[in-house]
GROMACS .gro file of C-alpha atoms in nm:
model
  188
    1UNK     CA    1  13.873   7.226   1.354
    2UNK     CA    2  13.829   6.988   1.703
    3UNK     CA    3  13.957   7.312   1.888
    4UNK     CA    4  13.666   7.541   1.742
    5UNK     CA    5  13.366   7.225   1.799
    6UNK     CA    6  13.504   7.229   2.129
    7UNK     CA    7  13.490   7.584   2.194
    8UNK     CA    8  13.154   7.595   2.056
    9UNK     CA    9  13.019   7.254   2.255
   10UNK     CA   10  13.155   7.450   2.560
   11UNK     CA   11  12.962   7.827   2.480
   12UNK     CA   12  12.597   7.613   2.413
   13UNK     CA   13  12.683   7.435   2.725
   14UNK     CA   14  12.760   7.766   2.929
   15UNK     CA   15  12.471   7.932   2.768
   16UNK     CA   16  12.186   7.662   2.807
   17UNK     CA   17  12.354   7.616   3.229
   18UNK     CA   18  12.315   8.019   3.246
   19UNK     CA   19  11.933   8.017   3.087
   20UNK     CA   20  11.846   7.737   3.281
   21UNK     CA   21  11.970   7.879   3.616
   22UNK     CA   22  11.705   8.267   3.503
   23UNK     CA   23  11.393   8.217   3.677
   24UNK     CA   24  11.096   8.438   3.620
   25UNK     CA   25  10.994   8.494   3.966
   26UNK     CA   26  11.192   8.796   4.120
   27UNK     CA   27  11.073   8.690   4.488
   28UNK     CA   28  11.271   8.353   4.452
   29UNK     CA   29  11.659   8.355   4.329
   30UNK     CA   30  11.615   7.988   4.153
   31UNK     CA   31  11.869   7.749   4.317
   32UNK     CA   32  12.059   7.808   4.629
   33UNK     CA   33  12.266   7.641   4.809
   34UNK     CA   34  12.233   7.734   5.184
   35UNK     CA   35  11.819   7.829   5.170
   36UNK     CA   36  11.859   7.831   5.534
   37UNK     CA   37  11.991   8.193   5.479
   38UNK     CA   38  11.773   8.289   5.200
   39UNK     CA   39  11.466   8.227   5.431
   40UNK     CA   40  11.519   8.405   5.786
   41UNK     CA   41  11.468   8.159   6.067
   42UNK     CA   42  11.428   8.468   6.274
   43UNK     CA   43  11.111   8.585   6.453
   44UNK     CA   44  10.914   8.929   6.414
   45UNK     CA   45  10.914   9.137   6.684
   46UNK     CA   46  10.596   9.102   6.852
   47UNK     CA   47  10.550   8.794   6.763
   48UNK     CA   48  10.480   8.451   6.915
   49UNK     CA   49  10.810   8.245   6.968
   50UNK     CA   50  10.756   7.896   7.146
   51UNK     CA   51  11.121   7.898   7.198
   52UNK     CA   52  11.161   8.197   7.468
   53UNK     CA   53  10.977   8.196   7.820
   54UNK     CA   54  10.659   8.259   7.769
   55UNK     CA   55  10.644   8.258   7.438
   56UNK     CA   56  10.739   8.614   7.378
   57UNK     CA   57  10.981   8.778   7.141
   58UNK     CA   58  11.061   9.062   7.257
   59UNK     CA   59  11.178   9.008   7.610
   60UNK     CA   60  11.314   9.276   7.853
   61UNK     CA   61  11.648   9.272   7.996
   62UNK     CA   62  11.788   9.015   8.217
   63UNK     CA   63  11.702   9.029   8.553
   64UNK     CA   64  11.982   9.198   8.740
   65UNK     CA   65  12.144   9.305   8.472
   66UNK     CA   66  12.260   9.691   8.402
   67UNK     CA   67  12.354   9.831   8.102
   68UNK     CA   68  12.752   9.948   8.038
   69UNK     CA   69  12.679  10.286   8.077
   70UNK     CA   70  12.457  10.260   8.381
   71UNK     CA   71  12.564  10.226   8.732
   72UNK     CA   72  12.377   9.967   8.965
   73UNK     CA   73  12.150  10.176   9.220
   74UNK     CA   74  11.857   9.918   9.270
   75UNK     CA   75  11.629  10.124   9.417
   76UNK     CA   76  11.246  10.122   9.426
   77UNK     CA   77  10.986  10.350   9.448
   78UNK     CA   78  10.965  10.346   9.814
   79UNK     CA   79  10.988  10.611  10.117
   80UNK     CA   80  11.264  10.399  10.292
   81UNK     CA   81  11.463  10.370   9.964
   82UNK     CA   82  11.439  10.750   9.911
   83UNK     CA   83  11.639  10.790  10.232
   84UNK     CA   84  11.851  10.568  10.100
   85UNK     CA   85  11.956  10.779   9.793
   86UNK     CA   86  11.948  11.099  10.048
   87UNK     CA   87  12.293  11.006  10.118
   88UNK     CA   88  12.429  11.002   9.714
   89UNK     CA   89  12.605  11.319   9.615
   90UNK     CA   90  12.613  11.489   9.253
   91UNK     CA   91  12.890  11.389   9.073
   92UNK     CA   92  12.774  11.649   8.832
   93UNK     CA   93  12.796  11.965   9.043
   94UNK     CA   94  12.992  12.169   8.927
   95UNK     CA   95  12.972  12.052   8.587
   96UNK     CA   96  12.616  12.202   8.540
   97UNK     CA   97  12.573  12.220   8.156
   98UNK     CA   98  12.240  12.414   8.115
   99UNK     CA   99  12.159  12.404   7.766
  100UNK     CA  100  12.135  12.062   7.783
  101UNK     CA  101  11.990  12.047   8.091
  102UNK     CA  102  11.687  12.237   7.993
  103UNK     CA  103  11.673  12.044   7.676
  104UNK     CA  104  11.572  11.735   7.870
  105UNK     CA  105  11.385  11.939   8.140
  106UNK     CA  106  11.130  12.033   7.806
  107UNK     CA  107  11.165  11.653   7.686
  108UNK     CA  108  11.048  11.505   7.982
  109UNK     CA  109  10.916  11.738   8.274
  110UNK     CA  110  10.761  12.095   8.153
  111UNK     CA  111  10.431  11.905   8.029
  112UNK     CA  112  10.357  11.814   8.411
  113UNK     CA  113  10.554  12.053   8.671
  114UNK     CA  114  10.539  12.368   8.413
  115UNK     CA  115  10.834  12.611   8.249
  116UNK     CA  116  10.889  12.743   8.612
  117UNK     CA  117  10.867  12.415   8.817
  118UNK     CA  118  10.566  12.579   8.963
  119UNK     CA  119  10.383  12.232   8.879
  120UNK     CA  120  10.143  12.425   8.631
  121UNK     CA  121  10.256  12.235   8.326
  122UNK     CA  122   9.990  12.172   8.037
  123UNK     CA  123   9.876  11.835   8.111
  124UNK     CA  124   9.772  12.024   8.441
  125UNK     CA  125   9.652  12.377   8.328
  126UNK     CA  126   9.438  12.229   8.008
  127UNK     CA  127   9.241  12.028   8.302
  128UNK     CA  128   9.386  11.680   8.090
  129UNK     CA  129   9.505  11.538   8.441
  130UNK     CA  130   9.373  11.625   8.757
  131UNK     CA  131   9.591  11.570   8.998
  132UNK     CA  132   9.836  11.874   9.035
  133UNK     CA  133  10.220  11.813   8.996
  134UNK     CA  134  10.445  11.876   9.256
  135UNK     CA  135  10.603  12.243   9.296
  136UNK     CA  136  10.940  12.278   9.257
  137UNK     CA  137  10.977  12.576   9.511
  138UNK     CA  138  10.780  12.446   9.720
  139UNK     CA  139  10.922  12.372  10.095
  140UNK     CA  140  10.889  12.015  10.076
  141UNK     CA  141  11.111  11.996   9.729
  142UNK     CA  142  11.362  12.246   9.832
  143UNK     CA  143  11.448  12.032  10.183
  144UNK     CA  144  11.502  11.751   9.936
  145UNK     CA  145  11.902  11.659   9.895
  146UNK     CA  146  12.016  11.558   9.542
  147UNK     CA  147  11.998  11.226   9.594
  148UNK     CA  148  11.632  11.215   9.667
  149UNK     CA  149  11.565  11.420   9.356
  150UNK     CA  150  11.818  11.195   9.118
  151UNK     CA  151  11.531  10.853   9.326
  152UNK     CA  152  11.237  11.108   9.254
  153UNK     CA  153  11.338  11.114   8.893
  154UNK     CA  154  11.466  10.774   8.851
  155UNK     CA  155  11.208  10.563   8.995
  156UNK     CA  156  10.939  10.797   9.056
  157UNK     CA  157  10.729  10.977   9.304
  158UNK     CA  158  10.365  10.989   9.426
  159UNK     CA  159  10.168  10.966   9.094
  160UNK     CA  160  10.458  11.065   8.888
  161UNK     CA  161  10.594  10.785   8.660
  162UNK     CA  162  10.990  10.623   8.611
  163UNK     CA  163  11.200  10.817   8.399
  164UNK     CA  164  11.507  10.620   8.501
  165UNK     CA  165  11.490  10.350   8.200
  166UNK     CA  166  11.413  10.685   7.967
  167UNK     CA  167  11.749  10.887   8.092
  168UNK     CA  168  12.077  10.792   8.119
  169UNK     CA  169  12.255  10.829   8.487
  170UNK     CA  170  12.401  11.151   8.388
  171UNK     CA  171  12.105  11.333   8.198
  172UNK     CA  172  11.955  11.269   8.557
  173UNK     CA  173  12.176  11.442   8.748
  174UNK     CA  174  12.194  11.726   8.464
  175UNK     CA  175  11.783  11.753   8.590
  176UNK     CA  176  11.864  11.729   8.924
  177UNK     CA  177  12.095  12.055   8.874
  178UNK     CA  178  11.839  12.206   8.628
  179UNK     CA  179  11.546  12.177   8.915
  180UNK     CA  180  11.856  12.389   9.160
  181UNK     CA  181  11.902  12.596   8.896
  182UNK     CA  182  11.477  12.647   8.870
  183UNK     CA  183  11.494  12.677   9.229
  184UNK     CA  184  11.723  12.942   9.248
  185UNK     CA  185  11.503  13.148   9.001
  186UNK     CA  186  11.198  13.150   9.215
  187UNK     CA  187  11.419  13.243   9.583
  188UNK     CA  188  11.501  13.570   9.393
   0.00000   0.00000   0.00000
């Protein structure tokens, strides 16, 4: 008889501590025990954040630093520096994959310099931007070397934007063999 009062002491106990622990608002568990991970400590996105410079969330990279998959060129969108890439070489040569490389040609160049490289892209033809892009077969971009196109496309040219922090290192060089390939088209 003790052994069955005990038993039944110990299932009201269990059931009042398991009703008292329900709580009728779904947006808060009840109890916890570490509410420091219940309620985020973390900041939103665009949001104010006295504890980074500035008081920005969303900060850019480090200075100086380069992604893993990136290689360190440093340049700027200067003459001088141009001449400076003049001198790389394309490690992608011979390894001219032109699916893909039209694939990002049409994701980041046809709307300015046009499906021929003729620099009558849409933006252009439509009369949306005035200023007409630069000509693929023309003189001036055919004496180009490789390495001036790869710093054309990386860090810009003229009026023409960055697309370095948009393209990886070797999608570059794929355009850089694309333009060749463009080029080549227009010579015949």
């Amino acid at each position: 008889m003790k052994i069955f009062k005990l038993k039944h002491w110990i299932g009201f106990f269990s059931a009042v501590v398991l009703l008292a622990s329900c709580d009728h608002n779904r947006n808060e568990p009840g109890w916890s025990y570490f509410n420091d991970m219940e309620h985020s400590q973390a900041y939103e996105t665009w949001s104010e954040n006295p504890n980074l410079p500035e008081g920005k969330t969303m900060t850019g990279p480090v200075e100086g630093t380069v992604a893993i998959h990136e290689h360190a060129f440093g340049f700027v969108k200067t003459p001088e520096d141009e001449l400076k890439a003049a001198s790389l070489e394309n490690p992608l040569a011979g390894e001219f994959n032109l699916n893909h490389a039209k694939l990002r040609y049409e994701q980041y160049c046809i709307v300015c310099h046009g499906e021929k490289g003729d620099g009558q892209g849409h933006l252009f033809t439509t009369g949306k931007y005035p200023i007409p892009p630069a000509s693929y077969t023309a003189e001036r971009a055919m004496q180009k070397t490789d390495g001036q196109l790869f710093h054309n496309i990386r860090v810009g040219f003229g009026v023409m934007g960055a697309h370095g922090p948009q393209l990886s290192v070797d999608d570059t060089w794929q355009l850089v063999n694309y333009i060749r390939h463009l080029q080549s088209q227009n010579t015949e």
